[in-house]
């Protein structure tokens, strides 16, 4: 098992709420990623970071933000949750020069 | 748009049979990777094949890569019920680009 942790594991919230999904890794990896996985299984890249104070947008980033103040921590924030945000959110990391990704167990978000 | 497309979308086989999943992609790649996902969990890396390799083995896994056809296949031999999971291919265009995942194949192995 990889040392990458996501909290909460499950979250049910109402429309319009602001939420932050947490992701932390203890492997010292510089590169971190957020993917959204829809019920049909396809993974969409939301945001990624190649180090502290570096963040980039992916294909599906317009309704969320991220920050990378510490190497080990890469939280994802939805400013105003909507039912269309209901999905599984997966955080992943890899070292600089590394090829394979290590994934957390995911956060299953339901927005009512 | 997504780079990889897996085929078939779902596959159901008996224990002991071989399972073959295919992946096609669109652009030049540095490497192609296969991941496994158990229901409701994160993905776990299985095997990586570089663009200059044609075949790679790891235990009961065999991966092939045909860069002229932009396709790869994952073969799981002598499948077990515990192999039941979703399998994804992911491509890396260069060393500094995020992995792009396909839509996955759901494999069910019936005991």
XYZ file of N, CA and C in Angstrom:
669
model
N 0.834 -1.210 0.000
C 0.000 0.000 0.000
C 0.864 1.253 0.000
N 0.453 2.226 -0.795
C 1.183 3.477 -0.869
C 0.848 4.347 0.319
N 1.775 5.256 0.660
C 1.581 6.164 1.779
C 0.952 7.454 1.299
N -0.247 7.350 0.780
C -0.971 8.531 0.332
C -2.396 8.405 0.843
N -2.859 9.447 1.504
C -4.092 9.368 2.277
C -5.065 10.443 1.851
N -6.324 10.041 1.744
C -7.375 10.986 1.388
C -8.444 10.969 2.469
N -8.906 12.153 2.837
C -10.024 12.285 3.769
C -10.950 13.387 3.301
N -12.272 13.270 3.551
C -12.892 12.078 4.126
C -13.011 10.960 3.094
N -13.357 9.793 3.512
C -13.550 8.661 2.601
C -14.900 8.796 1.880
N -15.904 9.256 2.618
C -17.229 9.515 2.042
C -17.718 10.861 2.552
N -18.459 11.579 1.691
C -18.988 12.881 2.094
C -20.304 13.130 1.382
N -21.328 13.477 2.166
C -22.627 13.843 1.614
C -22.923 15.272 2.058
N -23.139 16.163 1.101
C -23.364 17.571 1.444
C -24.485 18.151 0.591
N -24.967 19.312 0.988
C -26.016 19.989 0.246
C -25.453 20.931 -0.807
N -26.274 21.227 -1.778
C -25.880 22.145 -2.857
C -25.496 23.510 -2.293
N -24.429 24.073 -2.849
C -23.995 25.409 -2.460
C -22.933 25.435 -1.379
N -22.677 24.307 -0.757
C -21.672 24.258 0.310
C -20.264 24.320 -0.261
N -19.366 24.902 0.529
C -17.945 24.903 0.185
C -17.296 23.721 0.879
N -16.512 22.956 0.147
C -15.869 21.793 0.751
C -14.417 21.701 0.317
N -13.619 21.086 1.174
C -12.219 20.815 0.858
C -11.950 19.333 1.039
N -11.421 18.719 -0.002
C -10.998 17.327 0.057
C -9.505 17.310 0.339
N -9.116 16.496 1.318
C -7.722 16.481 1.736
C -6.958 15.337 1.091
N -5.687 15.613 0.790
C -4.788 14.587 0.265
C -3.402 14.841 0.828
N -2.822 13.806 1.436
C -1.474 13.924 1.980
C -0.674 12.689 1.632
N 0.630 12.902 1.368
C 1.509 11.761 1.107
C 2.797 11.937 1.904
N 3.339 10.808 2.335
C 4.529 10.833 3.187
C 5.754 10.309 2.448
N 5.689 10.277 1.125
C 6.776 9.714 0.322
C 7.731 10.795 -0.194
N 7.432 12.069 0.104
C 8.292 13.143 -0.378
C 8.169 13.390 -1.873
N 7.054 12.947 -2.467
C 6.872 13.121 -3.913
C 6.619 14.579 -4.263
N 7.288 15.037 -5.328
C 7.075 16.408 -5.783
C 5.787 16.552 -6.592
N 5.454 15.536 -7.368
C 4.328 15.648 -8.282
C 3.073 15.063 -7.654
N 1.999 15.843 -7.675
C 0.715 15.383 -7.155
C -0.406 15.747 -8.120
N -1.467 14.933 -8.105
C -2.536 15.047 -9.100
C -3.895 14.808 -8.450
N -4.913 15.463 -8.994
C -6.304 15.159 -8.667
C -7.010 14.695 -9.935
N -7.690 13.542 -9.815
C -8.509 13.022 -10.901
C -9.955 12.889 -10.394
N -10.902 13.152 -11.279
C -12.317 12.886 -10.999
C -12.720 11.669 -11.821
N -13.349 10.715 -11.145
C -13.754 9.496 -11.840
C -15.269 9.423 -11.899
N -15.829 9.404 -13.096
C -17.283 9.376 -13.237
C -17.795 7.938 -13.112
N -19.122 7.774 -12.992
C -19.672 6.424 -12.789
C -19.321 5.459 -13.907
N -19.046 5.988 -15.105
C -18.636 5.139 -16.206
C -17.172 4.762 -16.156
N -16.498 5.157 -15.090
C -15.113 4.807 -14.766
C -14.063 5.740 -15.339
N -14.376 6.530 -16.341
C -13.357 7.361 -16.971
C -12.754 8.339 -15.964
N -11.438 8.503 -16.003
C -10.746 9.444 -15.116
C -10.465 10.737 -15.874
N -10.769 11.862 -15.226
C -10.506 13.174 -15.812
C -9.543 13.926 -14.895
N -8.489 14.462 -15.475
C -7.516 15.232 -14.699
C -8.107 16.590 -14.330
N -8.088 16.920 -13.032
C -8.657 18.186 -12.576
C -7.555 19.221 -12.374
N -6.579 18.872 -11.544
C -5.450 19.767 -11.252
C -4.207 18.924 -11.016
N -3.031 19.557 -11.170
C -1.808 18.891 -10.787
C -0.770 19.899 -10.321
N 0.257 19.381 -9.673
C 1.291 20.237 -9.096
C 2.631 19.529 -9.221
N 3.665 20.291 -9.573
C 4.997 19.706 -9.694
C 5.908 20.125 -8.543
N 5.328 20.782 -7.548
C 6.114 21.144 -6.384
C 5.439 22.258 -5.612
N 6.048 22.659 -4.522
C 5.480 23.723 -3.689
C 5.283 24.990 -4.507
N 4.111 25.586 -4.316
C 3.714 26.831 -4.994
C 3.541 26.681 -6.496
N 3.468 25.458 -6.973
C 3.215 25.188 -8.391
C 1.899 24.447 -8.537
N 0.962 25.007 -9.302
C -0.288 24.305 -9.606
C -0.655 24.550 -11.057
N -1.248 23.541 -11.678
C -1.669 23.629 -13.075
C -3.088 23.087 -13.194
N -3.818 23.604 -14.169
C -5.186 23.119 -14.394
C -5.178 21.965 -15.366
N -6.098 21.037 -15.113
C -6.290 19.927 -16.030
C -7.473 20.191 -16.928
N -8.101 19.108 -17.375
C -9.206 19.239 -18.329
C -10.504 19.707 -17.682
N -10.615 19.493 -16.364
C -11.925 19.648 -15.713
C -11.808 20.539 -14.487
N -11.074 21.632 -14.591
C -10.681 22.374 -13.395
C -11.553 23.563 -13.054
N -12.486 23.943 -13.916
C -13.069 25.282 -13.815
C -13.839 25.536 -12.525
N -14.281 24.492 -11.840
C -15.133 24.740 -10.669
C -14.438 24.387 -9.374
N -13.139 24.247 -9.391
C -12.409 23.888 -8.189
C -11.055 24.578 -8.170
N -10.456 24.625 -6.973
C -9.121 25.202 -6.818
C -8.267 24.270 -5.975
N -6.961 24.413 -6.095
C -6.018 23.640 -5.287
C -4.953 24.576 -4.760
N -4.214 24.084 -3.765
C -3.055 24.810 -3.252
C -1.964 23.804 -2.938
N -0.716 24.266 -2.964
C 0.415 23.383 -2.637
C 1.418 24.209 -1.831
N 1.098 24.331 -0.553
C 1.938 25.116 0.340
C 3.030 24.243 0.943
N 2.733 22.952 1.101
C 3.716 21.998 1.615
C 3.833 20.844 0.642
N 4.980 20.242 0.554
C 5.204 19.138 -0.378
C 4.211 18.011 -0.162
N 3.909 17.719 1.105
C 3.120 16.520 1.393
C 1.610 16.721 1.283
N 1.144 17.960 1.077
C -0.276 18.252 1.195
C -0.807 18.929 -0.073
N -1.929 18.420 -0.593
C -2.470 18.955 -1.858
C -3.999 18.947 -1.785
N -4.602 19.895 -1.060
C -6.056 19.901 -0.906
C -6.785 20.450 -2.131
N -7.987 19.941 -2.345
C -8.853 20.358 -3.445
C -10.101 21.001 -2.858
N -10.450 22.193 -3.323
C -11.600 22.922 -2.791
C -12.642 23.159 -3.870
N -13.892 22.818 -3.525
C -15.039 23.189 -4.358
C -15.713 24.363 -3.656
N -15.782 25.508 -4.320
C -16.306 26.705 -3.682
C -17.811 26.621 -3.456
N -18.528 26.003 -4.399
C -19.983 25.899 -4.284
C -20.400 24.579 -4.933
N -20.616 23.587 -4.093
C -20.884 22.242 -4.623
C -22.226 22.176 -5.330
N -22.265 21.385 -6.402
C -23.493 21.151 -7.166
C -23.675 19.653 -7.354
N -24.917 19.221 -7.629
C -25.142 17.777 -7.859
C -24.242 17.197 -8.947
N -23.850 18.026 -9.922
C -22.977 17.522 -10.988
C -21.572 17.201 -10.477
N -21.242 17.627 -9.250
C -19.947 17.313 -8.654
C -19.942 15.940 -7.986
N -21.097 15.304 -7.930
C -21.158 13.964 -7.338
C -20.262 13.033 -8.139
N -19.275 12.454 -7.459
C -18.272 11.666 -8.163
C -17.274 11.098 -7.156
N -16.377 10.271 -7.667
C -15.234 9.787 -6.884
C -14.040 10.671 -7.238
N -13.351 11.186 -6.202
C -12.182 12.035 -6.418
C -10.944 11.272 -5.954
N -9.990 11.156 -6.867
C -8.783 10.387 -6.602
C -7.554 11.288 -6.609
N -6.746 11.157 -5.579
C -5.489 11.899 -5.480
C -4.350 10.924 -5.766
N -3.310 11.404 -6.445
C -2.181 10.549 -6.785
C -0.885 11.340 -6.708
N 0.212 10.625 -6.588
C 1.515 11.305 -6.543
C 2.574 10.428 -7.184
N 3.681 11.057 -7.565
C 4.865 10.333 -7.999
C 6.074 11.238 -7.801
N 7.249 10.610 -7.702
C 8.456 11.385 -7.456
C 8.916 12.050 -8.744
N 9.733 13.061 -8.600
C 10.349 13.715 -9.753
C 11.145 12.678 -10.523
N 10.907 12.553 -11.801
C 11.591 11.554 -12.621
C 10.968 10.175 -12.534
N 9.996 10.008 -11.654
C 9.325 8.726 -11.535
C 8.270 8.562 -12.611
N 7.911 7.326 -12.865
C 6.944 7.067 -13.932
C 5.599 6.609 -13.401
N 5.587 5.751 -12.388
C 4.308 5.225 -11.943
C 3.683 6.113 -10.881
N 2.331 6.112 -10.906
C 1.570 6.885 -9.943
C 1.176 6.012 -8.758
N 1.124 6.662 -7.594
C 0.588 6.036 -6.391
C -0.708 6.761 -6.062
N -1.775 5.992 -5.865
C -3.090 6.581 -5.628
C -3.528 6.419 -4.178
N -4.316 7.420 -3.721
C -5.043 7.273 -2.477
C -6.293 6.435 -2.709
N -7.036 6.177 -1.632
C -8.230 5.334 -1.732
C -9.449 6.083 -2.269
N -9.340 7.409 -2.373
C -10.419 8.177 -2.975
C -11.398 8.757 -1.963
N -12.096 9.805 -2.388
C -13.220 10.372 -1.645
C -14.454 10.266 -2.522
N -15.476 9.600 -2.004
C -16.743 9.502 -2.728
C -17.631 10.654 -2.271
N -17.877 11.598 -3.158
C -18.660 12.797 -2.833
C -20.056 12.698 -3.428
N -21.052 12.959 -2.587
C -22.439 13.050 -3.059
C -22.969 14.432 -2.702
N -23.468 15.144 -3.704
C -24.038 16.477 -3.490
C -25.537 16.404 -3.752
N -26.315 16.712 -2.716
C -27.771 16.568 -2.823
C -28.446 17.865 -3.258
N -9.437 15.631 -24.666
C -10.055 14.327 -24.866
C -9.122 13.243 -24.334
N -9.696 12.107 -23.980
C -8.916 11.047 -23.403
C -8.035 10.414 -24.466
N -6.872 9.969 -24.030
C -5.904 9.381 -24.935
C -6.212 7.924 -25.209
N -6.495 7.159 -24.131
C -6.620 5.717 -24.280
C -8.062 5.256 -24.329
N -8.273 4.210 -25.091
C -9.591 3.595 -25.165
C -9.401 2.105 -24.956
N -10.035 1.562 -23.910
C -9.920 0.141 -23.671
C -11.033 -0.626 -24.366
N -10.715 -1.850 -24.642
C -11.670 -2.731 -25.307
C -11.412 -4.152 -24.805
N -12.396 -4.910 -24.352
C -13.813 -4.508 -24.269
C -14.093 -3.635 -23.047
N -15.287 -3.100 -22.945
C -15.659 -2.327 -21.753
C -15.855 -3.249 -20.565
N -16.369 -4.466 -20.834
C -16.585 -5.431 -19.765
C -16.271 -6.814 -20.287
N -15.773 -7.662 -19.403
C -15.342 -9.001 -19.770
C -15.646 -9.936 -18.608
N -16.304 -11.045 -18.915
C -16.644 -12.020 -17.888
C -16.104 -13.374 -18.310
N -15.285 -14.007 -17.456
C -14.662 -15.275 -17.798
C -14.719 -16.220 -16.598
N -14.431 -17.482 -16.860
C -14.364 -18.475 -15.791
C -12.954 -18.504 -15.201
N -12.885 -18.849 -13.947
C -11.590 -18.998 -13.286
C -10.726 -19.979 -14.071
N -9.460 -19.647 -14.219
C -8.546 -20.511 -14.963
C -8.371 -20.094 -16.419
N -9.318 -19.356 -16.956
C -9.197 -18.877 -18.341
C -8.272 -17.667 -18.386
N -7.837 -17.343 -19.602
C -7.024 -16.141 -19.816
C -7.928 -14.953 -20.135
N -7.502 -13.774 -19.703
C -8.249 -12.540 -19.982
C -7.355 -11.605 -20.781
N -7.882 -11.098 -21.878
C -7.125 -10.157 -22.719
C -7.892 -8.851 -22.830
N -7.196 -7.763 -22.532
C -7.771 -6.426 -22.654
C -6.888 -5.604 -23.582
N -7.523 -4.768 -24.375
C -6.800 -3.977 -25.359
C -6.945 -2.493 -25.084
N -5.934 -1.754 -25.518
C -5.922 -0.311 -25.308
C -5.398 0.344 -26.575
N -6.105 1.359 -27.049
C -5.615 2.131 -28.189
C -5.410 3.575 -27.750
N -4.444 4.236 -28.374
C -4.164 5.622 -28.016
C -3.912 6.410 -29.279
N -3.797 7.741 -29.123
C -3.833 8.577 -30.320
C -2.507 9.240 -30.668
N -1.708 9.600 -29.667
C -0.496 10.378 -29.960
C 0.755 9.597 -29.583
N 1.917 10.115 -29.913
C 3.176 9.464 -29.553
C 3.332 9.413 -28.043
N 3.924 8.339 -27.566
C 4.045 8.161 -26.125
C 5.476 7.840 -25.720
N 5.755 8.139 -24.460
C 7.015 7.785 -23.819
C 6.898 6.366 -23.232
N 5.776 6.117 -22.581
C 5.511 4.796 -22.033
C 4.007 4.603 -21.886
N 3.628 3.359 -21.685
C 2.226 3.013 -21.448
C 2.191 2.165 -20.189
N 1.217 2.440 -19.332
C 1.135 1.735 -18.061
C -0.249 1.115 -17.901
N -0.308 0.034 -17.145
C -1.581 -0.587 -16.809
C -1.776 -0.514 -15.300
N -3.020 -0.188 -14.922
C -3.396 -0.073 -13.518
C -4.624 -0.932 -13.266
N -4.765 -1.305 -12.016
C -5.927 -2.088 -11.572
C -6.662 -1.295 -10.501
N -7.997 -1.391 -10.497
C -8.797 -0.718 -9.483
C -9.847 -1.680 -8.946
N -9.769 -1.969 -7.665
C -10.841 -2.713 -7.013
C -11.980 -1.743 -6.728
N -13.181 -2.285 -6.636
C -14.384 -1.471 -6.515
C -14.278 -0.462 -5.372
N -14.492 0.819 -5.684
C -14.505 1.856 -4.659
C -13.153 2.223 -4.099
N -12.072 1.786 -4.728
C -10.728 2.067 -4.217
C -9.924 2.866 -5.235
N -8.691 3.200 -4.845
C -7.787 3.873 -5.777
C -7.163 2.875 -6.737
N -6.420 3.403 -7.701
C -5.765 2.557 -8.695
C -4.407 2.097 -8.191
N -4.013 0.913 -8.633
C -2.719 0.350 -8.261
C -1.947 0.028 -9.532
N -0.704 0.471 -9.594
C 0.136 0.243 -10.762
C 0.450 -1.239 -10.917
N 0.316 -1.744 -12.158
C 0.622 -3.154 -12.442
C 1.926 -3.312 -13.202
N 2.047 -2.614 -14.323
C 3.180 -2.862 -15.208
C 3.342 -1.676 -16.141
N 4.579 -1.412 -16.539
C 4.910 -0.317 -17.450
C 5.688 -0.873 -18.625
N 5.383 -0.374 -19.816
C 6.141 -0.757 -21.004
C 6.560 0.526 -21.713
N 7.832 0.607 -22.075
C 8.346 1.811 -22.720
C 8.111 1.748 -24.232
N 8.222 2.903 -24.869
C 7.906 2.974 -26.306
C 8.866 2.152 -27.159
N 10.061 1.852 -26.637
C 11.018 1.064 -27.420
C 10.958 -0.436 -27.076
N 9.964 -0.824 -26.271
C 9.776 -2.238 -25.922
C 8.556 -2.786 -26.641
N 8.556 -4.069 -26.887
C 7.429 -4.693 -27.597
C 6.630 -5.620 -26.698
N 7.292 -6.186 -25.686
C 6.606 -7.121 -24.808
C 7.272 -7.095 -23.445
N 6.426 -7.292 -22.420
C 6.948 -7.336 -21.066
C 6.117 -8.298 -20.223
N 6.772 -8.994 -19.291
C 6.084 -9.954 -18.447
C 6.287 -9.588 -16.986
N 5.260 -9.880 -16.186
C 5.382 -9.758 -14.747
C 4.428 -10.766 -14.122
N 4.962 -11.868 -13.622
C 4.108 -12.903 -13.059
C 3.126 -13.439 -14.086
N 1.830 -13.335 -13.795
C 0.810 -13.816 -14.736
C 0.395 -12.740 -15.746
N 1.061 -11.609 -15.723
C 0.734 -10.514 -16.640
C 1.698 -10.499 -17.821
N 1.117 -10.269 -18.998
C 1.932 -10.064 -20.196
C 1.375 -8.845 -20.931
N 2.237 -7.900 -21.198
C 1.835 -6.685 -21.904
C 2.575 -6.611 -23.229
N 1.867 -6.244 -24.273
C 2.488 -5.988 -25.563
C 2.216 -4.547 -25.976
N 3.087 -4.023 -26.801
C 2.936 -2.658 -27.291
C 3.283 -2.636 -28.773
N 2.383 -2.083 -29.568
C 2.617 -1.914 -30.999
C 2.494 -0.416 -31.302
N 3.628 0.249 -31.374
C 3.587 1.706 -31.554
C 3.136 2.089 -32.964
N 3.306 1.192 -33.932
C 2.849 1.510 -35.298
C 1.325 1.540 -35.358
N 0.685 0.720 -34.525
C -0.782 0.691 -34.479
C -1.320 1.497 -33.315
N -0.405 2.040 -32.501
C -0.805 2.785 -31.311
C -1.767 1.950 -30.458
N -1.323 0.760 -30.117
C -2.167 -0.113 -29.318
C -1.322 -0.969 -28.389
N -1.981 -1.424 -27.321
C -1.357 -2.289 -26.333
C -2.376 -3.322 -25.886
N -1.872 -4.457 -25.405
C -2.777 -5.435 -24.827
C -2.215 -5.925 -23.503
N -3.133 -6.242 -22.604
C -2.788 -6.830 -21.306
C -3.411 -8.213 -21.250
N -2.589 -9.210 -21.031
C -3.054 -10.591 -20.894
C -2.830 -11.031 -19.453
N -3.908 -11.523 -18.835
C -3.802 -12.128 -17.511
C -4.021 -13.624 -17.700
N -3.033 -14.426 -17.397
C -3.157 -15.859 -17.601
C -3.697 -16.535 -16.344
N -4.347 -17.664 -16.548
C -4.854 -18.484 -15.438
C -5.569 -17.616 -14.407
N -6.602 -16.918 -14.839
C -7.257 -15.930 -13.983
C -7.858 -16.558 -12.731
N -7.949 -15.732 -11.708
C -8.501 -16.123 -10.416
C -9.645 -15.175 -10.062
N -10.512 -15.604 -9.166
C -11.618 -14.746 -8.732
C -11.095 -13.418 -8.189
N -9.927 -13.454 -7.561
C -9.332 -12.244 -6.987
C -8.865 -11.246 -8.043
N -8.818 -11.670 -9.310
C -8.454 -10.740 -10.393
C -9.626 -9.853 -10.790
N -10.814 -10.140 -10.267
C -11.993 -9.320 -10.558
C -11.735 -7.880 -10.140
N -11.788 -6.966 -11.115
C -11.444 -5.559 -10.881
C -11.635 -4.819 -12.205
N -11.381 -3.513 -12.176
C -11.328 -2.734 -13.404
C -9.867 -2.485 -13.756
N -9.567 -2.524 -15.039
C -8.196 -2.373 -15.508
C -8.124 -1.190 -16.469
N -7.132 -0.335 -16.252
C -6.986 0.883 -17.034
C -5.603 0.931 -17.674
N -5.562 1.429 -18.907
C -4.274 1.786 -19.464
C -4.087 3.290 -19.297
N -2.847 3.711 -19.214
C -2.523 5.132 -19.080
C -1.288 5.414 -19.902
N -1.299 6.531 -20.595
C -0.165 6.873 -21.446
C 0.510 8.146 -20.949
N 1.818 8.188 -21.142
C 2.614 9.357 -20.811
C 3.282 9.825 -22.096
N 2.959 11.063 -22.494
C 3.501 11.580 -23.747
C 4.982 11.928 -23.585
N 5.319 12.651 -22.535
C 6.714 12.968 -22.219
C 6.878 12.812 -20.722
N 8.096 12.985 -20.234
C 8.336 12.801 -18.803
C 7.707 13.848 -17.935
N 7.255 14.941 -18.505
C 6.733 16.014 -17.695
C 5.252 16.285 -17.918
N 4.549 15.333 -18.506
C 3.118 15.510 -18.696
C 2.360 14.514 -17.830
N 1.170 14.895 -17.360
C 0.388 13.957 -16.544
C -0.026 12.735 -17.346
N -0.221 11.635 -16.662
C -0.744 10.438 -17.312
C -2.181 10.676 -17.751
N -2.518 10.141 -18.902
C -3.883 10.208 -19.404
C -4.432 8.792 -19.408
N -5.578 8.618 -18.759
C -6.155 7.297 -18.571
C -7.243 6.998 -19.586
N -7.379 5.716 -19.926
C -8.483 5.262 -20.743
C -9.716 5.042 -19.888
N -10.757 4.510 -20.503
C -12.042 4.342 -19.832
C -12.126 3.059 -19.031
N -11.212 2.164 -19.220
C -11.159 0.974 -18.385
C -11.959 -0.204 -18.901
N -11.541 -1.391 -18.472
C -12.260 -2.645 -18.740
C -12.628 -3.268 -17.412
N -13.922 -3.600 -17.261
C -14.377 -4.284 -16.031
C -14.237 -5.788 -16.253
N -13.404 -6.409 -15.461
C -13.191 -7.851 -15.570
C -13.877 -8.565 -14.408
N -14.686 -9.555 -14.748
C -15.305 -10.404 -13.726
C -14.807 -11.818 -13.941
N -14.218 -12.410 -12.926
C -13.743 -13.782 -12.989
C -14.625 -14.618 -12.074
N -15.322 -15.571 -12.696
C -16.322 -16.359 -11.963
C -15.708 -17.661 -11.497
N -15.834 -17.910 -10.210
C -15.249 -19.129 -9.620
C -16.063 -20.369 -9.982
